[in-house]
mmCIF file of C-alpha atoms in Angstrom:
data_model
loop_
_atom_site.group_PDB
_atom_site.id
_atom_site.type_symbol
_atom_site.label_atom_id
_atom_site.label_comp_id
_atom_site.label_asym_id
_atom_site.label_seq_id
_atom_site.Cartn_x
_atom_site.Cartn_y
_atom_site.Cartn_z
ATOM 1 C CA UNK A 1 0.000 0.000 0.000
ATOM 2 C CA UNK A 2 2.794 2.363 0.916
ATOM 3 C CA UNK A 3 4.649 1.547 -2.271
ATOM 4 C CA UNK A 4 1.497 2.196 -4.287
ATOM 5 C CA UNK A 5 0.931 5.638 -2.733
ATOM 6 C CA UNK A 6 4.538 6.687 -3.251
ATOM 7 C CA UNK A 7 4.395 5.521 -6.846
ATOM 8 C CA UNK A 8 1.223 7.526 -7.465
ATOM 9 C CA UNK A 9 2.801 10.615 -5.921
ATOM 10 C CA UNK A 10 5.970 10.236 -7.994
ATOM 11 C CA UNK A 11 4.008 9.673 -11.196
ATOM 12 C CA UNK A 12 1.858 12.733 -10.552
ATOM 13 C CA UNK A 13 4.947 14.807 -9.922
ATOM 14 C CA UNK A 14 6.633 13.697 -13.146
ATOM 15 C CA UNK A 15 3.461 14.142 -15.169
ATOM 16 C CA UNK A 16 2.849 17.666 -13.912
ATOM 17 C CA UNK A 17 6.488 18.626 -14.344
ATOM 18 C CA UNK A 18 6.482 17.523 -17.973
ATOM 19 C CA UNK A 19 3.126 19.084 -18.708
ATOM 20 C CA UNK A 20 4.440 22.420 -17.488
ATOM 21 C CA UNK A 21 7.274 22.375 -20.057
ATOM 22 C CA UNK A 22 5.117 21.877 -23.185
ATOM 23 C CA UNK A 23 2.777 24.821 -23.082
ATOM 24 C CA UNK A 24 2.962 28.473 -21.989
ATOM 25 C CA UNK A 25 1.714 29.098 -18.530
ATOM 26 C CA UNK A 26 -0.070 31.963 -16.860
ATOM 27 C CA UNK A 27 1.941 33.861 -14.283
ATOM 28 C CA UNK A 28 0.328 32.102 -11.275
ATOM 29 C CA UNK A 29 0.835 28.719 -12.871
ATOM 30 C CA UNK A 30 4.474 29.546 -13.490
ATOM 31 C CA UNK A 31 4.907 30.123 -9.802
ATOM 32 C CA UNK A 32 3.154 26.840 -9.062
ATOM 33 C CA UNK A 33 5.573 25.136 -11.447
ATOM 34 C CA UNK A 34 8.387 26.164 -9.136
ATOM 35 C CA UNK A 35 6.352 25.257 -6.089
ATOM 36 C CA UNK A 36 5.198 21.778 -7.205
ATOM 37 C CA UNK A 37 8.511 19.880 -6.839
ATOM 38 C CA UNK A 38 8.871 21.158 -3.302
ATOM 39 C CA UNK A 39 5.209 20.392 -2.487
ATOM 40 C CA UNK A 40 5.215 16.834 -3.837
ATOM 41 C CA UNK A 41 8.527 16.112 -2.186
ATOM 42 C CA UNK A 42 7.235 17.291 1.160
ATOM 43 C CA UNK A 43 4.004 15.297 0.703
ATOM 44 C CA UNK A 44 5.960 12.129 -0.095
ATOM 45 C CA UNK A 45 8.137 12.590 2.982
ATOM 46 C CA UNK A 46 5.067 13.110 5.132
ATOM 47 C CA UNK A 47 3.321 9.961 3.865
ATOM 48 C CA UNK A 48 6.403 7.800 4.452
ATOM 49 C CA UNK A 49 6.876 9.236 7.933
ATOM 50 C CA UNK A 50 3.214 8.812 8.783
ATOM 51 C CA UNK A 51 3.112 5.151 7.746
ATOM 52 C CA UNK A 52 6.253 4.371 9.707
ATOM 53 C CA UNK A 53 4.940 5.842 12.924
ATOM 54 C CA UNK A 54 1.257 4.969 12.898
ATOM 55 C CA UNK A 55 0.301 1.565 14.347
ATOM 56 C CA UNK A 56 -3.074 0.052 15.234
ATOM 57 C CA UNK A 57 -2.436 0.048 18.969
ATOM 58 C CA UNK A 58 -4.024 1.352 22.139
ATOM 59 C CA UNK A 59 -2.713 4.846 22.738
ATOM 60 C CA UNK A 60 -2.409 6.559 26.010
ATOM 61 C CA UNK A 61 -3.238 9.808 24.249
ATOM 62 C CA UNK A 62 -5.648 10.374 21.411
ATOM 63 C CA UNK A 63 -3.713 12.377 18.835
ATOM 64 C CA UNK A 64 -5.662 13.289 15.689
ATOM 65 C CA UNK A 65 -3.885 13.107 12.354
ATOM 66 C CA UNK A 66 -3.580 16.667 11.116
ATOM 67 C CA UNK A 67 -4.007 17.403 7.459
ATOM 68 C CA UNK A 68 -3.259 21.067 6.862
ATOM 69 C CA UNK A 69 -4.958 22.203 3.616
ATOM 70 C CA UNK A 70 -3.397 24.500 1.095
ATOM 71 C CA UNK A 71 -4.701 28.025 1.521
ATOM 72 C CA UNK A 72 -5.792 30.264 -1.325
ATOM 73 C CA UNK A 73 -3.560 29.091 -4.125
ATOM 74 C CA UNK A 74 -3.177 32.630 -5.348
ATOM 75 C CA UNK A 75 -0.243 34.838 -6.356
ATOM 76 C CA UNK A 76 1.218 35.125 -2.860
ATOM 77 C CA UNK A 77 0.037 31.814 -1.427
ATOM 78 C CA UNK A 78 2.381 29.752 0.706
ATOM 79 C CA UNK A 79 2.205 26.122 1.635
ATOM 80 C CA UNK A 80 2.523 25.524 5.339
ATOM 81 C CA UNK A 81 4.673 22.746 6.674
ATOM 82 C CA UNK A 82 2.840 19.702 7.952
ATOM 83 C CA UNK A 83 3.499 19.238 11.611
ATOM 84 C CA UNK A 84 4.018 15.722 12.849
ATOM 85 C CA UNK A 85 3.035 14.671 16.298
ATOM 86 C CA UNK A 86 4.401 11.412 17.723
ATOM 87 C CA UNK A 87 1.714 9.278 19.363
ATOM 88 C CA UNK A 88 2.568 7.156 22.414
ATOM 89 C CA UNK A 89 1.253 3.567 22.426
ATOM 90 C CA UNK A 90 1.616 0.466 24.584
ATOM 91 C CA UNK A 91 4.026 -0.992 22.057
ATOM 92 C CA UNK A 92 6.452 1.875 22.705
ATOM 93 C CA UNK A 93 6.929 0.675 26.284
ATOM 94 C CA UNK A 94 9.871 -1.563 27.230
ATOM 95 C CA UNK A 95 9.039 -5.268 27.131
ATOM 96 C CA UNK A 96 9.226 -5.620 30.913
ATOM 97 C CA UNK A 97 6.791 -2.746 31.501
ATOM 98 C CA UNK A 98 4.369 -4.076 28.886
ATOM 99 C CA UNK A 99 4.482 -7.563 30.403
ATOM 100 C CA UNK A 100 3.727 -6.118 33.842
ATOM 101 C CA UNK A 101 0.603 -4.472 32.419
ATOM 102 C CA UNK A 102 -0.577 -7.608 30.610
ATOM 103 C CA UNK A 103 -0.003 -9.776 33.703
ATOM 104 C CA UNK A 104 -2.544 -7.659 35.581
ATOM 105 C CA UNK A 105 -5.301 -8.204 33.028
ATOM 106 C CA UNK A 106 -8.127 -10.683 33.537
ATOM 107 C CA UNK A 107 -8.720 -13.439 30.959
ATOM 108 C CA UNK A 108 -11.419 -11.270 29.363
ATOM 109 C CA UNK A 109 -9.018 -8.321 29.327
ATOM 110 C CA UNK A 110 -6.331 -10.367 27.584
ATOM 111 C CA UNK A 111 -8.822 -11.443 24.919
ATOM 112 C CA UNK A 112 -9.857 -7.834 24.358
ATOM 113 C CA UNK A 113 -6.260 -6.664 24.159
ATOM 114 C CA UNK A 114 -5.423 -9.449 21.705
ATOM 115 C CA UNK A 115 -7.950 -8.003 19.235
ATOM 116 C CA UNK A 116 -6.076 -4.690 18.970
ATOM 117 C CA UNK A 117 -3.225 -5.690 16.673
ATOM 118 C CA UNK A 118 -1.092 -8.650 15.604
ATOM 119 C CA UNK A 119 1.756 -7.741 17.946
ATOM 120 C CA UNK A 120 -0.477 -7.592 21.030
ATOM 121 C CA UNK A 121 -2.355 -10.668 19.844
ATOM 122 C CA UNK A 122 0.831 -12.731 19.937
ATOM 123 C CA UNK A 123 1.827 -11.346 23.331
ATOM 124 C CA UNK A 124 -1.626 -11.927 24.862
ATOM 125 C CA UNK A 125 -1.594 -15.579 23.795
ATOM 126 C CA UNK A 126 1.639 -16.261 25.641
ATOM 127 C CA UNK A 127 1.527 -19.325 27.894
ATOM 128 C CA UNK A 128 3.192 -17.507 30.790
ATOM 129 C CA UNK A 129 0.257 -15.040 30.973
ATOM 130 C CA UNK A 130 -2.433 -17.735 30.864
ATOM 131 C CA UNK A 131 -0.608 -20.092 33.200
ATOM 132 C CA UNK A 132 -1.365 -17.786 36.131
ATOM 133 C CA UNK A 133 -5.098 -17.814 35.336
ATOM 134 C CA UNK A 134 -5.085 -21.587 34.860
ATOM 135 C CA UNK A 135 -3.404 -22.148 38.207
ATOM 136 C CA UNK A 136 -5.676 -19.699 40.041
ATOM 137 C CA UNK A 137 -8.977 -21.082 38.767
ATOM 138 C CA UNK A 138 -8.510 -24.605 37.488
ATOM 139 C CA UNK A 139 -5.592 -26.306 39.268
ATOM 140 C CA UNK A 140 -7.731 -26.964 42.346
ATOM 141 C CA UNK A 141 -10.044 -29.236 40.312
ATOM 142 C CA UNK A 142 -7.782 -30.505 37.499
ATOM 143 C CA UNK A 143 -4.475 -32.262 38.020
ATOM 144 C CA UNK A 144 -1.272 -31.418 36.168
ATOM 145 C CA UNK A 145 -1.214 -34.988 34.847
ATOM 146 C CA UNK A 146 -4.590 -34.421 33.173
ATOM 147 C CA UNK A 147 -3.335 -31.244 31.497
ATOM 148 C CA UNK A 148 -0.213 -33.010 30.226
ATOM 149 C CA UNK A 149 -2.269 -35.899 28.856
ATOM 150 C CA UNK A 150 -4.618 -33.443 27.102
ATOM 151 C CA UNK A 151 -1.699 -31.598 25.551
ATOM 152 C CA UNK A 152 -0.167 -34.831 24.280
ATOM 153 C CA UNK A 153 -3.536 -35.826 22.867
ATOM 154 C CA UNK A 154 -4.149 -32.657 20.860
ATOM 155 C CA UNK A 155 -0.586 -32.703 19.534
ATOM 156 C CA UNK A 156 -1.015 -36.312 18.429
ATOM 157 C CA UNK A 157 -4.280 -35.365 16.717
ATOM 158 C CA UNK A 158 -2.311 -32.847 14.671
ATOM 159 C CA UNK A 159 0.218 -35.549 13.717
ATOM 160 C CA UNK A 160 -1.777 -38.748 13.061
ATOM 161 C CA UNK A 161 1.172 -40.514 11.443
ATOM 162 C CA UNK A 162 3.107 -40.342 14.709
ATOM 163 C CA UNK A 163 0.075 -41.546 16.618
ATOM 164 C CA UNK A 164 -0.119 -44.659 14.471
ATOM 165 C CA UNK A 165 3.499 -45.525 15.316
ATOM 166 C CA UNK A 166 3.115 -45.297 19.076
ATOM 167 C CA UNK A 167 1.019 -47.153 21.620
ATOM 168 C CA UNK A 168 -1.566 -45.257 23.616
ATOM 169 C CA UNK A 169 -0.479 -45.240 27.225
ATOM 170 C CA UNK A 170 -1.104 -43.421 30.470
ATOM 171 C CA UNK A 171 -4.024 -42.057 32.428
ATOM 172 C CA UNK A 172 -5.503 -40.223 29.458
ATOM 173 C CA UNK A 173 -5.907 -43.304 27.294
ATOM 174 C CA UNK A 174 -7.012 -45.563 30.145
ATOM 175 C CA UNK A 175 -9.862 -43.129 30.720
ATOM 176 C CA UNK A 176 -10.628 -43.062 27.020
ATOM 177 C CA UNK A 177 -11.338 -46.764 27.284
ATOM 178 C CA UNK A 178 -14.130 -46.099 29.789
ATOM 179 C CA UNK A 179 -15.306 -42.765 28.424
ATOM 180 C CA UNK A 180 -15.334 -42.796 24.604
ATOM 181 C CA UNK A 181 -16.407 -39.167 24.545
ATOM 182 C CA UNK A 182 -13.731 -37.919 26.929
ATOM 183 C CA UNK A 183 -11.755 -35.039 25.455
ATOM 184 C CA UNK A 184 -13.346 -33.669 22.280
ATOM 185 C CA UNK A 185 -11.655 -30.339 21.543
ATOM 186 C CA UNK A 186 -12.336 -28.967 18.092
ATOM 187 C CA UNK A 187 -8.941 -28.898 16.433
ATOM 188 C CA UNK A 188 -8.283 -26.215 13.912
ATOM 189 C CA UNK A 189 -7.631 -27.135 10.321
ATOM 190 C CA UNK A 190 -4.031 -27.199 9.129
ATOM 191 C CA UNK A 191 -5.089 -24.987 6.262
ATOM 192 C CA UNK A 192 -5.881 -22.108 8.590
ATOM 193 C CA UNK A 193 -3.651 -19.128 8.904
ATOM 194 C CA UNK A 194 -0.573 -19.305 11.055
ATOM 195 C CA UNK A 195 -2.181 -16.625 13.130
ATOM 196 C CA UNK A 196 -4.773 -19.089 14.467
ATOM 197 C CA UNK A 197 -4.537 -20.030 18.144
ATOM 198 C CA UNK A 198 -2.313 -23.111 18.727
ATOM 199 C CA UNK A 199 -4.555 -25.952 19.878
ATOM 200 C CA UNK A 200 -2.056 -27.044 22.549
ATOM 201 C CA UNK A 201 -1.601 -23.617 24.150
ATOM 202 C CA UNK A 202 -2.721 -22.884 27.696
ATOM 203 C CA UNK A 203 -5.168 -20.294 26.347
ATOM 204 C CA UNK A 204 -6.808 -22.949 24.152
ATOM 205 C CA UNK A 205 -7.084 -25.255 27.177
ATOM 206 C CA UNK A 206 -8.543 -22.454 29.323
ATOM 207 C CA UNK A 207 -11.104 -21.396 26.723
ATOM 208 C CA UNK A 208 -12.151 -25.010 26.085
ATOM 209 C CA UNK A 209 -12.889 -25.409 29.790
ATOM 210 C CA UNK A 210 -14.748 -22.107 30.030
ATOM 211 C CA UNK A 211 -16.913 -22.924 26.998
ATOM 212 C CA UNK A 212 -18.117 -26.188 28.539
ATOM 213 C CA UNK A 213 -17.249 -28.122 25.378
ATOM 214 C CA UNK A 214 -14.370 -29.916 27.081
ATOM 215 C CA UNK A 215 -15.297 -32.647 29.560
ATOM 216 C CA UNK A 216 -12.462 -33.276 31.995
ATOM 217 C CA UNK A 217 -11.788 -35.836 34.766
ATOM 218 C CA UNK A 218 -12.022 -34.702 38.354
ATOM 219 C CA UNK A 219 -13.398 -35.958 41.668
ATOM 220 C CA UNK A 220 -16.677 -35.081 43.388
ATOM 221 C CA UNK A 221 -17.295 -35.127 47.147
ATOM 222 C CA UNK A 222 -20.582 -36.630 48.399
ATOM 223 C CA UNK A 223 -21.772 -37.555 44.926
ATOM 224 C CA UNK A 224 -25.394 -37.489 43.789
ATOM 225 C CA UNK A 225 -26.344 -34.441 45.841
ATOM 226 C CA UNK A 226 -25.297 -35.909 49.162
ATOM 227 C CA UNK A 227 -26.924 -39.329 48.804
ATOM 228 C CA UNK A 228 -26.536 -41.007 52.213
ATOM 229 C CA UNK A 229 -24.918 -43.979 50.525
ATOM 230 C CA UNK A 230 -21.987 -41.764 49.490
ATOM 231 C CA UNK A 231 -21.495 -39.485 52.507
ATOM 232 C CA UNK A 232 -17.830 -38.606 53.140
ATOM 233 C CA UNK A 233 -16.691 -40.170 49.904
ATOM 234 C CA UNK A 234 -15.069 -38.774 46.765
ATOM 235 C CA UNK A 235 -15.630 -40.357 43.336
ATOM 236 C CA UNK A 236 -14.122 -39.866 39.910
ATOM 237 C CA UNK A 237 -16.355 -38.218 37.341
ATOM 238 C CA UNK A 238 -16.345 -36.541 33.964
ATOM 239 C CA UNK A 239 -17.222 -32.841 34.349
ATOM 240 C CA UNK A 240 -18.324 -29.927 32.207
ATOM 241 C CA UNK A 241 -18.379 -26.283 33.326
ATOM 242 C CA UNK A 242 -21.223 -23.787 32.904
ATOM 243 C CA UNK A 243 -19.493 -20.399 33.036
ATOM 244 C CA UNK A 244 -22.775 -18.444 33.087
ATOM 245 C CA UNK A 245 -24.023 -20.150 36.257
ATOM 246 C CA UNK A 246 -20.563 -20.999 37.641
ATOM 247 C CA UNK A 247 -21.568 -24.618 38.288
ATOM 248 C CA UNK A 248 -20.654 -28.058 36.937
ATOM 249 C CA UNK A 249 -22.381 -31.063 35.455
ATOM 250 C CA UNK A 250 -21.011 -34.536 36.250
ATOM 251 C CA UNK A 251 -21.148 -37.914 34.533
ATOM 252 C CA UNK A 252 -19.982 -40.698 36.843
ATOM 253 C CA UNK A 253 -18.166 -43.781 35.691
ATOM 254 C CA UNK A 254 -20.658 -46.505 34.785
ATOM 255 C CA UNK A 255 -21.323 -49.204 37.380
ATOM 256 C CA UNK A 256 -24.515 -50.841 36.266
ATOM 257 C CA UNK A 257 -26.044 -47.547 35.156
ATOM 258 C CA UNK A 258 -24.633 -44.229 34.011
ATOM 259 C CA UNK A 259 -25.367 -41.560 36.611
ATOM 260 C CA UNK A 260 -25.385 -37.808 36.037
ATOM 261 C CA UNK A 261 -25.611 -34.870 38.411
ATOM 262 C CA UNK A 262 -26.182 -31.157 37.838
ATOM 263 C CA UNK A 263 -25.575 -27.950 39.802
ATOM 264 C CA UNK A 264 -22.317 -29.059 41.434
ATOM 265 C CA UNK A 265 -20.530 -26.234 43.253
ATOM 266 C CA UNK A 266 -16.763 -25.621 43.291
ATOM 267 C CA UNK A 267 -16.385 -26.658 46.945
ATOM 268 C CA UNK A 268 -17.484 -30.203 46.114
ATOM 269 C CA UNK A 269 -14.710 -30.731 43.562
ATOM 270 C CA UNK A 270 -11.034 -31.536 43.833
ATOM 271 C CA UNK A 271 -8.185 -32.513 41.544
ATOM 272 C CA UNK A 272 -7.302 -36.215 41.894
ATOM 273 C CA UNK A 273 -4.580 -36.324 44.586
ATOM 274 C CA UNK A 274 -2.913 -39.381 43.022
ATOM 275 C CA UNK A 275 -2.536 -40.571 39.453
ATOM 276 C CA UNK A 276 -4.147 -43.957 40.151
ATOM 277 C CA UNK A 277 -7.044 -44.598 37.713
ATOM 278 C CA UNK A 278 -10.416 -45.323 39.370
ATOM 279 C CA UNK A 279 -10.402 -49.016 38.433
ATOM 280 C CA UNK A 280 -6.845 -49.689 39.657
ATOM 281 C CA UNK A 281 -5.744 -50.599 43.189
ATOM 282 C CA UNK A 282 -3.670 -47.818 44.735
ATOM 283 C CA UNK A 283 -0.287 -48.903 46.095
ATOM 284 C CA UNK A 284 -0.284 -48.057 49.815
ATOM 285 C CA UNK A 285 3.059 -46.584 50.873
ATOM 286 C CA UNK A 286 2.052 -45.410 54.355
ATOM 287 C CA UNK A 287 1.066 -48.624 56.137
ATOM 288 C CA UNK A 288 4.144 -48.727 58.374
ATOM 289 C CA UNK A 289 3.507 -45.164 59.557
ATOM 290 C CA UNK A 290 -0.175 -45.514 60.477
ATOM 291 C CA UNK A 291 -1.056 -44.970 64.134
ATOM 292 C CA UNK A 292 -4.238 -44.118 66.046
ATOM 293 C CA UNK A 293 -5.556 -40.659 65.297
ATOM 294 C CA UNK A 294 -4.167 -40.491 61.762
ATOM 295 C CA UNK A 295 -6.547 -39.264 59.051
ATOM 296 C CA UNK A 296 -6.743 -41.434 55.975
ATOM 297 C CA UNK A 297 -8.585 -42.053 52.718
ATOM 298 C CA UNK A 298 -9.186 -45.616 51.572
ATOM 299 C CA UNK A 299 -10.439 -47.009 48.293
ATOM 300 C CA UNK A 300 -13.747 -48.877 48.460
ATOM 301 C CA UNK A 301 -16.026 -50.398 45.849
ATOM 302 C CA UNK A 302 -19.184 -52.440 46.049
ATOM 303 C CA UNK A 303 -18.108 -55.055 43.504
ATOM 304 C CA UNK A 304 -14.933 -55.825 41.601
ATOM 305 C CA UNK A 305 -16.344 -54.568 38.302
ATOM 306 C CA UNK A 306 -17.129 -51.165 39.837
ATOM 307 C CA UNK A 307 -14.700 -48.219 40.070
ATOM 308 C CA UNK A 308 -13.203 -47.282 43.429
ATOM 309 C CA UNK A 309 -14.251 -44.275 45.443
ATOM 310 C CA UNK A 310 -12.126 -42.618 48.147
ATOM 311 C CA UNK A 311 -13.646 -42.737 51.669
ATOM 312 C CA UNK A 312 -12.592 -40.684 54.666
ATOM 313 C CA UNK A 313 -11.681 -42.422 57.927
ATOM 314 C CA UNK A 314 -9.461 -42.349 61.027
ATOM 315 C CA UNK A 315 -7.040 -44.928 62.412
ATOM 316 C CA UNK A 316 -8.480 -46.317 65.650
ATOM 317 C CA UNK A 317 -7.198 -48.322 68.630
ATOM 318 C CA UNK A 318 -7.183 -52.072 69.015
ATOM 319 C CA UNK A 319 -9.774 -53.625 71.334
ATOM 320 C CA UNK A 320 -7.078 -54.545 73.871
ATOM 321 C CA UNK A 321 -5.679 -50.991 73.978
ATOM 322 C CA UNK A 322 -6.654 -48.723 76.907
ATOM 323 C CA UNK A 323 -6.461 -45.721 74.502
ATOM 324 C CA UNK A 324 -3.848 -44.048 76.685
ATOM 325 C CA UNK A 325 -1.305 -42.486 74.382
ATOM 326 C CA UNK A 326 1.478 -43.096 76.888
ATOM 327 C CA UNK A 327 0.845 -46.852 76.840
ATOM 328 C CA UNK A 328 -0.538 -47.359 73.323
ATOM 329 C CA UNK A 329 1.294 -49.923 71.195
ATOM 330 C CA UNK A 330 -1.252 -50.146 68.385
ATOM 331 C CA UNK A 331 1.227 -48.871 65.821
ATOM 332 C CA UNK A 332 3.435 -51.922 66.471
ATOM 333 C CA UNK A 333 0.645 -54.368 65.639
ATOM 334 C CA UNK A 334 0.191 -55.947 62.204
ATOM 335 C CA UNK A 335 -3.529 -55.216 62.496
ATOM 336 C CA UNK A 336 -4.759 -51.717 61.682
ATOM 337 C CA UNK A 337 -8.197 -50.502 62.772
ATOM 338 C CA UNK A 338 -10.060 -48.238 60.326
ATOM 339 C CA UNK A 339 -12.908 -46.208 61.822
ATOM 340 C CA UNK A 340 -15.653 -44.430 59.890
ATOM 341 C CA UNK A 341 -17.261 -42.322 62.574
ATOM 342 C CA UNK A 342 -19.989 -40.937 60.339
ATOM 343 C CA UNK A 343 -21.747 -44.264 60.997
ATOM 344 C CA UNK A 344 -23.385 -45.305 64.257
ATOM 345 C CA UNK A 345 -21.352 -47.532 66.635
ATOM 346 C CA UNK A 346 -23.460 -50.607 65.866
ATOM 347 C CA UNK A 347 -23.295 -50.160 62.072
ATOM 348 C CA UNK A 348 -21.407 -52.788 60.088
ATOM 349 C CA UNK A 349 -19.657 -49.933 58.267
ATOM 350 C CA UNK A 350 -18.234 -48.393 61.460
ATOM 351 C CA UNK A 351 -14.987 -50.427 61.744
ATOM 352 C CA UNK A 352 -12.742 -52.416 59.469
ATOM 353 C CA UNK A 353 -9.525 -54.329 60.234
ATOM 354 C CA UNK A 354 -6.741 -54.645 57.650
ATOM 355 C CA UNK A 355 -3.308 -56.268 57.732
ATOM 356 C CA UNK A 356 -0.420 -53.828 57.869
ATOM 357 C CA UNK A 357 1.949 -56.284 56.173
ATOM 358 C CA UNK A 358 1.339 -56.751 52.490
ATOM 359 C CA UNK A 359 -2.132 -55.197 52.439
ATOM 360 C CA UNK A 360 -3.956 -55.721 49.162
ATOM 361 C CA UNK A 361 -7.642 -55.550 48.325
ATOM 362 C CA UNK A 362 -9.736 -57.057 51.124
ATOM 363 C CA UNK A 363 -13.472 -57.726 51.378
ATOM 364 C CA UNK A 364 -16.344 -59.665 49.855
ATOM 365 C CA UNK A 365 -19.430 -59.238 47.691
ATOM 366 C CA UNK A 366 -21.580 -58.420 50.734
ATOM 367 C CA UNK A 367 -19.495 -55.758 52.480
ATOM 368 C CA UNK A 368 -17.625 -54.527 49.440
ATOM 369 C CA UNK A 369 -13.896 -54.385 48.789
ATOM 370 C CA UNK A 370 -11.366 -52.166 50.573
ATOM 371 C CA UNK A 371 -8.348 -51.116 48.509
ATOM 372 C CA UNK A 372 -5.353 -48.836 48.824
ATOM 373 C CA UNK A 373 -4.814 -46.300 51.610
ATOM 374 C CA UNK A 374 -3.336 -42.823 51.527
ATOM 375 C CA UNK A 375 -2.474 -40.941 54.711
ATOM 376 C CA UNK A 376 -3.560 -37.299 54.930
ATOM 377 C CA UNK A 377 -0.854 -34.867 56.004
ATOM 378 C CA UNK A 378 -2.322 -31.568 54.843
ATOM 379 C CA UNK A 379 -4.445 -29.763 57.460
ATOM 380 C CA UNK A 380 -6.562 -28.067 54.803
ATOM 381 C CA UNK A 381 -7.379 -31.402 53.200
ATOM 382 C CA UNK A 382 -8.474 -32.789 56.586
ATOM 383 C CA UNK A 383 -10.508 -29.657 57.339
ATOM 384 C CA UNK A 384 -12.283 -30.002 54.026
ATOM 385 C CA UNK A 385 -13.502 -33.478 54.930
ATOM 386 C CA UNK A 386 -14.739 -32.191 58.292
ATOM 387 C CA UNK A 387 -16.718 -29.428 56.590
ATOM 388 C CA UNK A 388 -18.561 -32.132 54.656
ATOM 389 C CA UNK A 389 -19.502 -34.038 57.788
ATOM 390 C CA UNK A 390 -23.186 -35.121 57.777
ATOM 391 C CA UNK A 391 -25.619 -33.341 60.060
ATOM 392 C CA UNK A 392 -26.680 -36.648 61.640
ATOM 393 C CA UNK A 393 -25.087 -40.043 62.282
ATOM 394 C CA UNK A 394 -25.661 -42.597 59.532
ATOM 395 C CA UNK A 395 -26.839 -46.144 59.948
#
């Protein structure tokens, strides 16, 4: 465009200069003949300077472009110099200062800023800007392992020939076996412009979650709206987010029937604390350290073909122990007492005994099967379970 304008200006200048030499001119036109080379030269310089300095950016100051017209092209007319005023934009700031500004923008602000120009678009898509928003909002309900598996999946979708040469492994593909509709991001066509958003960027991940089109694995406390059969438990589910209502919809792993649940609040969700898939026995690495008073989660399922859920409990004392901490030797015994105090003392679900040495899955088809154990060390994690405590003792 710039080249075209300069060419037009140059052509006009040459044409007028030659036309002035082939015919007699009136006195005022003779003066304009002397003026025209200077005028067209100044106009060309102005256009070049203007195009170099003007950018489609957000300016701190609104500076109008001044076009000063020629005045009264008469005998004594003079052409005034065009004054240039430098505008100040965000892109004139040092990189560090600009990054500090962009880091303080919300996700919506970054999207708005990205629409200003190509330079800001590229900056506002940067992973380091979106990582902060991902961690603040989504890391509490989605594990890092899930994000890595998603990223590997979308990259493999872009390169199907590499996918055919490798075996599908890991948490992501084990879940795909149970949930055929797991991750379904709409990948952009390879024929699109290079300016399109990379499908494996953190911004793409964030926007897929916000749109509700991406179903992701997480865990839900007290599933099915606090059904008494699931009190103080946490089960794996496939979740979708409704950004307008700020709630979630869940699809639980099938165990006889597919169960769904709506209107799930943030406080009932958590990122899976371990990478163990829901149908796999967790390897217990804390059995030797368990002692009365410790807070634990244990896997439990009703039947072997069902997925595990995580249930909250406390390590209790042996029957022969007087419960005096100064004389307690329960932690030396091979037997470990698991107590689930949300149930009444005479309930069959109140206590369970496991073997500390070589504990594997224990149970039967009547009472269910107890799996791996993880000890809780984080006070906030323990407090969260206590906040979910039922209002009355269960049978």
